[in-house]
Tab-separated table of C-alpha atoms and ligand atoms in Angstrom:
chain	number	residue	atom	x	y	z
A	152	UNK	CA	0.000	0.000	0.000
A	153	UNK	CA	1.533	3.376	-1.269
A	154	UNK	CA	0.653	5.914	1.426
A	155	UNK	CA	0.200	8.990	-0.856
A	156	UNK	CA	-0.489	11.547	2.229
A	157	UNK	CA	2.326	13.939	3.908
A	158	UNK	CA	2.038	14.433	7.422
A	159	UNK	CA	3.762	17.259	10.062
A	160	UNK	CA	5.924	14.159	11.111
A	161	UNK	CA	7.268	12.985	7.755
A	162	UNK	CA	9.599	14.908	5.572
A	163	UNK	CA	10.746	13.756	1.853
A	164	UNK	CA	12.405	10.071	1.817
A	165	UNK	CA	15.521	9.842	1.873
A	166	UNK	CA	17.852	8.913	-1.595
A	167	UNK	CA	18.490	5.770	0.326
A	168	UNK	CA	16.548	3.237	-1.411
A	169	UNK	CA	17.460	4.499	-4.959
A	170	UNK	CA	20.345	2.730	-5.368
A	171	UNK	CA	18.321	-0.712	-4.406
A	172	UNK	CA	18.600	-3.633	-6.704
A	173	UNK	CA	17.033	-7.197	-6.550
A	174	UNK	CA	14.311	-8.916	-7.212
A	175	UNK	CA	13.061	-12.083	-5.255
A	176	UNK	CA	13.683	-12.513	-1.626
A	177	UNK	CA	14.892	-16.144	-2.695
A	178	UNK	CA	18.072	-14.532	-4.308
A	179	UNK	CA	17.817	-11.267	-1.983
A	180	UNK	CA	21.947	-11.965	-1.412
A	181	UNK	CA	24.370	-10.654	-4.131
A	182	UNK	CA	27.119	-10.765	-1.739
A	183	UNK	CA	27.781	-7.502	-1.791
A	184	UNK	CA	30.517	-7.503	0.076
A	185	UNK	CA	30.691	-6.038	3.764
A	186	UNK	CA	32.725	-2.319	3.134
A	187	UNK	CA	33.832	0.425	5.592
A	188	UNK	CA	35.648	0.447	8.769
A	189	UNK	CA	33.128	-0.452	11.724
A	190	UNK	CA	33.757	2.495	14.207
A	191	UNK	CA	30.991	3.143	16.779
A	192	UNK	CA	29.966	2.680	20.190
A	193	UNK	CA	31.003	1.910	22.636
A	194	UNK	CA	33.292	-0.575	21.392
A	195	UNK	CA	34.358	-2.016	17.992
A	196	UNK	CA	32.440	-5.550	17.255
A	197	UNK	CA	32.074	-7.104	13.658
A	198	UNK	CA	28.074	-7.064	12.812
A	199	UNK	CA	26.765	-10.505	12.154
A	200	UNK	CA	24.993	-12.152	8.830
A	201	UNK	CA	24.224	-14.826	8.268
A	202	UNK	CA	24.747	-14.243	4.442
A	203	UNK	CA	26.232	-12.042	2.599
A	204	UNK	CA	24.529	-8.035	2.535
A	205	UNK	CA	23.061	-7.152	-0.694
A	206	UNK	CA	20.013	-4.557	-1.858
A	207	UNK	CA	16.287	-5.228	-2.119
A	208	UNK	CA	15.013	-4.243	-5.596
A	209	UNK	CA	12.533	-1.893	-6.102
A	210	UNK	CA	11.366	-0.906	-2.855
A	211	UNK	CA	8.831	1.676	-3.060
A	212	UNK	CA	9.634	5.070	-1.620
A	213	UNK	CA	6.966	6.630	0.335
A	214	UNK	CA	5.806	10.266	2.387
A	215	UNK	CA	7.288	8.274	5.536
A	216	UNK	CA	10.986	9.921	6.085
A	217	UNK	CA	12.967	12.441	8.579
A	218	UNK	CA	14.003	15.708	8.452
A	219	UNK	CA	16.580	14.513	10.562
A	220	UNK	CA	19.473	12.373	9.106
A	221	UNK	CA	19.118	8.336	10.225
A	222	UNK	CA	21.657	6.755	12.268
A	223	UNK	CA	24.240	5.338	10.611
A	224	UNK	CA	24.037	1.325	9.096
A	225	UNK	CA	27.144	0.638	11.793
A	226	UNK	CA	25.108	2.644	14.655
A	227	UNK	CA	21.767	0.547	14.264
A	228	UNK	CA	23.735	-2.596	13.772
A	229	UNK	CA	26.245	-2.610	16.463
A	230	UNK	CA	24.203	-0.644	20.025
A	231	UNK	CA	20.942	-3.212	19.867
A	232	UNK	CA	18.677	-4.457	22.716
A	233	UNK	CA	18.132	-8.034	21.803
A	234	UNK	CA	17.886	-10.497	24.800
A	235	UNK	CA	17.735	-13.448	23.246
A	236	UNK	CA	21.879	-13.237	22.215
A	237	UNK	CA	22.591	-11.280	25.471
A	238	UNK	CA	21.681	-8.618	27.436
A	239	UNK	CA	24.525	-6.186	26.505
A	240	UNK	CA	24.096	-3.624	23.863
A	241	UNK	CA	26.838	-5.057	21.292
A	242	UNK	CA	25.920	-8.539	22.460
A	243	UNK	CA	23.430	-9.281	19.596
A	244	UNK	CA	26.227	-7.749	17.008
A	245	UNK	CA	28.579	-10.331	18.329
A	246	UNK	CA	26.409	-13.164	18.715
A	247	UNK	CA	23.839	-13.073	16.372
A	248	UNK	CA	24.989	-15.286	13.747
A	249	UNK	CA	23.549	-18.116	15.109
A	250	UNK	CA	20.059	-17.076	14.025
A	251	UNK	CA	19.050	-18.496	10.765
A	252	UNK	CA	16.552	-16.477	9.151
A	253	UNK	CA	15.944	-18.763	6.237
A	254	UNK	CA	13.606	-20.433	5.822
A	255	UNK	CA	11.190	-18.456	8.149
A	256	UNK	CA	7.544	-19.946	9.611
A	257	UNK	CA	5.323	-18.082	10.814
A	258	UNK	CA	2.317	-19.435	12.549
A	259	UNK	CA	-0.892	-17.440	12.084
A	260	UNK	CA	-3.878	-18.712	14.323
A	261	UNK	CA	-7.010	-17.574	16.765
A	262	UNK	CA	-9.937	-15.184	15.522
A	263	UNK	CA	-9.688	-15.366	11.994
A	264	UNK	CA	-11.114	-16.660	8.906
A	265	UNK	CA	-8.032	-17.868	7.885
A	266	UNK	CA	-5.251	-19.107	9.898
A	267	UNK	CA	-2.551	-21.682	9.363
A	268	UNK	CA	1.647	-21.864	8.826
A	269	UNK	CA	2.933	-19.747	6.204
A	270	UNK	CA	6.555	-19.341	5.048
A	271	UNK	CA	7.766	-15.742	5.535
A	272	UNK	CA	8.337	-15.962	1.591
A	273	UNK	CA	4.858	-16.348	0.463
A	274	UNK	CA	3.361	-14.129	3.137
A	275	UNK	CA	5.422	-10.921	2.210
A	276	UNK	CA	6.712	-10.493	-1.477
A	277	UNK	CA	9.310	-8.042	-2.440
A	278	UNK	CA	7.502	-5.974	-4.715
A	279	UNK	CA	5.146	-4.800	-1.799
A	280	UNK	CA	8.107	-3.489	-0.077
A	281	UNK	CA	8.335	-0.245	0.892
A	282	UNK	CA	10.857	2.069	2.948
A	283	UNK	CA	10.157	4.187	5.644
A	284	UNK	CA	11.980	6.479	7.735
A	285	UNK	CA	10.978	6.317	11.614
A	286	UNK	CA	12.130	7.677	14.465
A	287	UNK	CA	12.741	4.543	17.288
A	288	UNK	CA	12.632	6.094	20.705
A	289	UNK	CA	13.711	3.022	23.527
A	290	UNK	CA	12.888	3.091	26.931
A	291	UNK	CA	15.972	3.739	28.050
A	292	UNK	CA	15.764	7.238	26.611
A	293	UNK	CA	17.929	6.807	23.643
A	294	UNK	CA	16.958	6.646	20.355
A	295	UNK	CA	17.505	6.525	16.152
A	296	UNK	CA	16.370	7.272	12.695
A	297	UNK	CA	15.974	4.252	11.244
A	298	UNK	CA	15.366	3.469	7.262
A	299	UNK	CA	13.079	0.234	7.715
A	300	UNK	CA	12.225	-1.567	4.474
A	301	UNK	CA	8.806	-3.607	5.495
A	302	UNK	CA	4.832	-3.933	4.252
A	303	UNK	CA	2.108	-1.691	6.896
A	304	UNK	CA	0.973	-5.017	9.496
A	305	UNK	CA	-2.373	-4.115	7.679
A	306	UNK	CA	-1.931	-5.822	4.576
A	307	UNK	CA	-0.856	-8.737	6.571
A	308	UNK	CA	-3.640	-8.750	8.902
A	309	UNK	CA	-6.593	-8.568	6.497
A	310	UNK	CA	-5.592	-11.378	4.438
A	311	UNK	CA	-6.053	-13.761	7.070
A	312	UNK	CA	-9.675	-11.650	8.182
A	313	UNK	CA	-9.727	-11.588	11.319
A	314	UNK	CA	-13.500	-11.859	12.802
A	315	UNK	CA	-14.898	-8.816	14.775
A	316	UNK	CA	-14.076	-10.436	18.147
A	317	UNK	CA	-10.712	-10.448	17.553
A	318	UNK	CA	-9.776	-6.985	19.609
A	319	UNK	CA	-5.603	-7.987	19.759
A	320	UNK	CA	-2.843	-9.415	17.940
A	321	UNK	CA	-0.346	-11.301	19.777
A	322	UNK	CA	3.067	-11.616	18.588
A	323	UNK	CA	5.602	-14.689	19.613
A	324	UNK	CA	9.418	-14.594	19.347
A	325	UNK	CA	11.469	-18.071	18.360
A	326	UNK	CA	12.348	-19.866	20.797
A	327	UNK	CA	15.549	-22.279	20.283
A	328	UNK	CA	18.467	-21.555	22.616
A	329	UNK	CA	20.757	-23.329	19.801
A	330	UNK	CA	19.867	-20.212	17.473
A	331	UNK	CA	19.203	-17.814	20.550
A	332	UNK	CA	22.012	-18.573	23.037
A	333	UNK	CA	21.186	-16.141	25.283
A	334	UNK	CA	17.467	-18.425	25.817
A	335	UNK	CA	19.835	-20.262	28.002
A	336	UNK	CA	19.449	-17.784	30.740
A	337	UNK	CA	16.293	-16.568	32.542
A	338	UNK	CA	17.175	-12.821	31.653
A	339	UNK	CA	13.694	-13.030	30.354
A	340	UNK	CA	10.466	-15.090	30.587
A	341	UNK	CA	10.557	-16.502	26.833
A	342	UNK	CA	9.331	-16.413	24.020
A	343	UNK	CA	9.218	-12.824	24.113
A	344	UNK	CA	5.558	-11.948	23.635
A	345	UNK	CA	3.981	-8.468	22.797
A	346	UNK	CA	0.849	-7.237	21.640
A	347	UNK	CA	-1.224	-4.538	19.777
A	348	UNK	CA	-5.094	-3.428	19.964
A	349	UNK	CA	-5.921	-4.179	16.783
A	350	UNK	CA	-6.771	-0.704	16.132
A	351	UNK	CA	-3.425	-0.043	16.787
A	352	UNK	CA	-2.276	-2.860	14.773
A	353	UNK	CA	-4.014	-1.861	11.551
A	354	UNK	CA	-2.711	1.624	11.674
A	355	UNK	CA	-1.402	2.698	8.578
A	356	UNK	CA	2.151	3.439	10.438
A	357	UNK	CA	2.756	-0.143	11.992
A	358	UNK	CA	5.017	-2.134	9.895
A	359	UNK	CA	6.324	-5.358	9.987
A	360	UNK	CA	9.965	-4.929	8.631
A	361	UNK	CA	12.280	-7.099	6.780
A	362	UNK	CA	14.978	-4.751	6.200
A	363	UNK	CA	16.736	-1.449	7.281
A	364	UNK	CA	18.880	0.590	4.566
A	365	UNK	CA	17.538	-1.364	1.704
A	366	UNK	CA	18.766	-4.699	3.140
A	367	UNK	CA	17.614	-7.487	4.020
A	368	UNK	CA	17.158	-7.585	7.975
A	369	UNK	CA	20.252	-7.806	10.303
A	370	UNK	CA	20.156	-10.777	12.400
A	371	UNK	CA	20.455	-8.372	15.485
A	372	UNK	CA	17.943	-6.045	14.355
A	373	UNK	CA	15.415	-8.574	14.605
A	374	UNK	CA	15.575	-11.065	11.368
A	375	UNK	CA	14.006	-12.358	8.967
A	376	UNK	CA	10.580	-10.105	10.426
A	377	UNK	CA	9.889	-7.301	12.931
A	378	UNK	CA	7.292	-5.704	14.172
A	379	UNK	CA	7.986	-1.653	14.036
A	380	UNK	CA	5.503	0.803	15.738
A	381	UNK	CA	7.178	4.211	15.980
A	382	UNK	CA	4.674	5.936	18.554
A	383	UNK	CA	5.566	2.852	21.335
A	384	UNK	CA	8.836	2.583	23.105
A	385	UNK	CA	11.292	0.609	20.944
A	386	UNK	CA	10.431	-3.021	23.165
A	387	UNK	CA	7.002	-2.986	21.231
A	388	UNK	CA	8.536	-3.791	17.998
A	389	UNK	CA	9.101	-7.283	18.556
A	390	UNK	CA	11.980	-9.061	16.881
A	391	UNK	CA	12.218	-12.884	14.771
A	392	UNK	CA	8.531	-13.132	15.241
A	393	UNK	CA	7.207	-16.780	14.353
A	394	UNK	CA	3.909	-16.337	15.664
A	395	UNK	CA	0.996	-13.981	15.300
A	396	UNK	CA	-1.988	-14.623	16.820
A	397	UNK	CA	-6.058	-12.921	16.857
A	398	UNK	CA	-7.308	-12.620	20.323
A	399	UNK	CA	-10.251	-11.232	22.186
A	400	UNK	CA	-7.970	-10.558	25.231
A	401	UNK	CA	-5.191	-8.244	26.087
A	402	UNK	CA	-2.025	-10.578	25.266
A	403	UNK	CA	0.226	-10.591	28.507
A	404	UNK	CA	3.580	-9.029	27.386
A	405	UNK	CA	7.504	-9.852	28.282
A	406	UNK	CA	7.865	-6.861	29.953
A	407	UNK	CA	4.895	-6.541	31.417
A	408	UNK	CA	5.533	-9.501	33.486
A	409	UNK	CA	8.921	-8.741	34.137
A	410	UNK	CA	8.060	-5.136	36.062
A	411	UNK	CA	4.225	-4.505	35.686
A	412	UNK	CA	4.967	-1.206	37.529
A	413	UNK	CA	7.460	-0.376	35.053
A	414	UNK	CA	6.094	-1.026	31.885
A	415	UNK	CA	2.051	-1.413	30.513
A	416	UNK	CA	0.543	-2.946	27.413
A	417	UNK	CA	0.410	0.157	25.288
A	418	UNK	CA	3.618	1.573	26.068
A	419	UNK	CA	3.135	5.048	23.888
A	420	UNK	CA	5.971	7.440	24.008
A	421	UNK	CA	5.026	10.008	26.654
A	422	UNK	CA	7.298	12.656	27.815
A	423	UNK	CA	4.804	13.679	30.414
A	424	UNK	CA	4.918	10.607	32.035
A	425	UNK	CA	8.159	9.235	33.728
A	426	UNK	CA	9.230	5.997	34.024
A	427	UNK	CA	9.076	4.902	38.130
A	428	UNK	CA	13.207	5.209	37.854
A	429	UNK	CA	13.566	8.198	35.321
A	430	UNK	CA	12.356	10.586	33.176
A	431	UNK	CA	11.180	9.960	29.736
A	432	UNK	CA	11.374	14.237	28.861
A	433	UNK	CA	14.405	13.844	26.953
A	434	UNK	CA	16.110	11.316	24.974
A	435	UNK	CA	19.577	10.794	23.550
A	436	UNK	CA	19.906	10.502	19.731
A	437	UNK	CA	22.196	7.513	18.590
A	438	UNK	CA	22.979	9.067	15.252
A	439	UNK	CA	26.035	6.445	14.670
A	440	UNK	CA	29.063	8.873	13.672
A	441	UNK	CA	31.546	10.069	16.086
A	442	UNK	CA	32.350	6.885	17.801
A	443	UNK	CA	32.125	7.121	21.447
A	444	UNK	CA	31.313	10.286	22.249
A	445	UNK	CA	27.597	10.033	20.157
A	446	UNK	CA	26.522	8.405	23.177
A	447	UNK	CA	27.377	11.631	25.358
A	448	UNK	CA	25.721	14.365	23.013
A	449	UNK	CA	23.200	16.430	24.611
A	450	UNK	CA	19.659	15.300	24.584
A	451	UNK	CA	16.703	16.257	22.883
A	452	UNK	CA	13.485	16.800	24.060
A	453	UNK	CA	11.209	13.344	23.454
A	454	UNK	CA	7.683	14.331	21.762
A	455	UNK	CA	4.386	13.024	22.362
A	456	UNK	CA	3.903	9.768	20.599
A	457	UNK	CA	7.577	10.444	19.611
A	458	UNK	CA	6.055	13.004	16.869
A	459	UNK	CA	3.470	10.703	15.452
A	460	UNK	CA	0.113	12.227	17.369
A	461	UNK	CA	-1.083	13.352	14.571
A	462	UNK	CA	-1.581	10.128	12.881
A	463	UNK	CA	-2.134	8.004	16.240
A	464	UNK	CA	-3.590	10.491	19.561
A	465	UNK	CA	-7.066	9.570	18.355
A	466	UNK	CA	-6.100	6.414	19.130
A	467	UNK	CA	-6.403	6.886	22.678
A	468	UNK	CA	-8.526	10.345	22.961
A	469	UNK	CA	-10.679	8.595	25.609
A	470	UNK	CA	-8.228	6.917	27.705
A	471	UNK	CA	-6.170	8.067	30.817
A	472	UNK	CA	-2.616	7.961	29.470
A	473	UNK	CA	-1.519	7.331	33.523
A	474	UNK	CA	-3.540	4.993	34.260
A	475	UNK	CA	-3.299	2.682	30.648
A	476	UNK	CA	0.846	3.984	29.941
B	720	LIG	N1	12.496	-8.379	20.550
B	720	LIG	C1	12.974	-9.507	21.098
B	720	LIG	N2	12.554	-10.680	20.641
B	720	LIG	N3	13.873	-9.492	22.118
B	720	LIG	C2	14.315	-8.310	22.658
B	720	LIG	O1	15.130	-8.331	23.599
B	720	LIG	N4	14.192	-5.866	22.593
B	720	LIG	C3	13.273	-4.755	22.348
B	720	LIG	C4	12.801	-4.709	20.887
B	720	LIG	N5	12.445	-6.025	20.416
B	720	LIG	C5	13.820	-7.090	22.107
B	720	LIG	C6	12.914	-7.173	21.018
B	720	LIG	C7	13.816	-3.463	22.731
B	720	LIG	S1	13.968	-3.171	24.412
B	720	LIG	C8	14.124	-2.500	21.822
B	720	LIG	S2	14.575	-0.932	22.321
B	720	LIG	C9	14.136	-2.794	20.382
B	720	LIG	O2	13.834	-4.153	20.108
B	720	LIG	C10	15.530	-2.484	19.853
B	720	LIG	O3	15.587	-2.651	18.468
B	720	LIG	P1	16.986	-2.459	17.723
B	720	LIG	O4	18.001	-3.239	18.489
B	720	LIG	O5	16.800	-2.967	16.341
B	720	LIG	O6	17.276	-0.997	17.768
């Protein structure tokens, strides 16, 4: 779906994708060949595919971009939250290649019409790709521009038509501590679950990606398929997700169980309300260059809905933002 409208919180596209090439997901790989010197926070580690990097073809360029410049590929590739190869921040960089994205199931079942296992391949074909620049605000208070390549959840959902009791979707990590390591511990309950409304979920802005930078998705950003919604802290966009599921109740949620004080189902970006052990007023930008001292630039002041209220506060115009953060 080409989004044809331009709103406050989108600027042009970026030239990014123009240089794209390829045509089938099957031969996504041209082995283009890994180039540059890896320099970036806050230390040096050697990003992780499983195959060679190569360009997308033809990924359709859309309204959705930034003003602001995105992060570098070596920032968003090498300072990642991904508990399943560690909890460090350059853990899933370094460990990652144990993930094989290919093939990819994904399971599709509850409230719908259709449901069933699916390889990633058939569900999402490379001509419906499309980039989008987003901002990614974490919990944590930092946050990047990212160039996602992925299809709006939307087209994904109403294939499988969901039936009107169906009020969430419910979204399921892998789980295989050979592939995920870090599974081996109890940093986390797994799989790593999350959730959307489905309101939210069919929002023209949430995208399940398969790529960043016109490639094919890093294993630490989350491959082969992620969920992305940019007005939620960064732990809603779920990573390696091999399950998706219609329900009529609020899904629980990893971190929901891990500190229900600390962390509720919808999760919006929301200066105005802290987190119990700091404030969420201002965030620091991860834009990738300048090595170490990125991480020490002054922050910026974090917007409502991280800038995307004008496409998502309606959302939630009769709700108490305290009570249901
Ligand atoms: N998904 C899984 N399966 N496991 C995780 O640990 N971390 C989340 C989210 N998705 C996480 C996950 C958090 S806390 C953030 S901030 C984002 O992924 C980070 O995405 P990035 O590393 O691609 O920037």
């Amino acid at each position: 779906m080409l989004i044809k409208y331009v709103k406050k919180s989108e600027a042009k596209s970026s030239e990014i994708t123009s240089k794209a090439m390829f045509l089938d997901r099957r031969n996504f790989f041209q082995g283009v060949a890994i180039t540059g010197v890896i320099s970036l926070l806050p230390k040096i580690v050697t990003p992780s595919f499983a195959s060679p990097r190569a360009k997308f073809l033809n990924v359709k360029k859309t309204p959705f971009g930034e003003a602001e410049k995105p992060t570098t590929f070596d920032g968003l590739t090498n300072y990642n939250n991904f508990y399943e190869f560690g909890t460090g921040k350059t853990d899933p960089a370094q460990n990652a290649h144990t993930l094989k994205p290919e093939p990819w199931t994904i399971e599709v079942s509850g409230l719908a019409k259709k449901t069933g296992k699916f390889n990633l391949d058939d569900l999402i074909k490379p001509h419906q790709l499309e980039e989008r620049i987003y901002r990614l605000r974490c919990v944590e208070a930092w946050s990047m521009v990212i160039p996602w390549v992925g299809i709006p959840l939307v087209d994904i959902i109403k294939r499988f038509e969901p039936n009107s009791k169906a009020k969430f979707v419910a979204f399921e990590t892998l789980v295989d501590d050979e592939q995920m390591p870090g599974q081996k511990n109890r940093s986390l309950d797994w799989p790593y679950t999350e959730g959307l409304r489905m309101d939210e979920a069919i929002n023209p802005l949430t995208l399940l990606a398969v790529g960043v930078y016109g490639e094919r998705m890093p294993n630490q950003n989350g491959a082969p398929v992620r969920l992305v919604v940019p007005w939620k802290y960064g732990f809603k966009s779920i990573k390696s997700i091999v399950k998706i599921s219609f329900v009529e109740k609020e899904p629980s949620t990893t971190w929901n169980i891990q500190a229900p004080n600390e962390y509720g189902f919808y999760s919006n970006v929301n200066p105005n309300i802290d987190h119990p052990r700091w404030s969420q007023k201002r965030e620091r930008r991860i834009t990738g260059e300048g090595g170490l001292s990125a991480m020490f630039r002054p922050k910026i002041e974090t917007q409502f809905m991280n800038g995307y209220a004008e496409e998502v506060a309606d959302l939630y115009k009769n709700m108490d933002l305290k009570k249901f953060f």
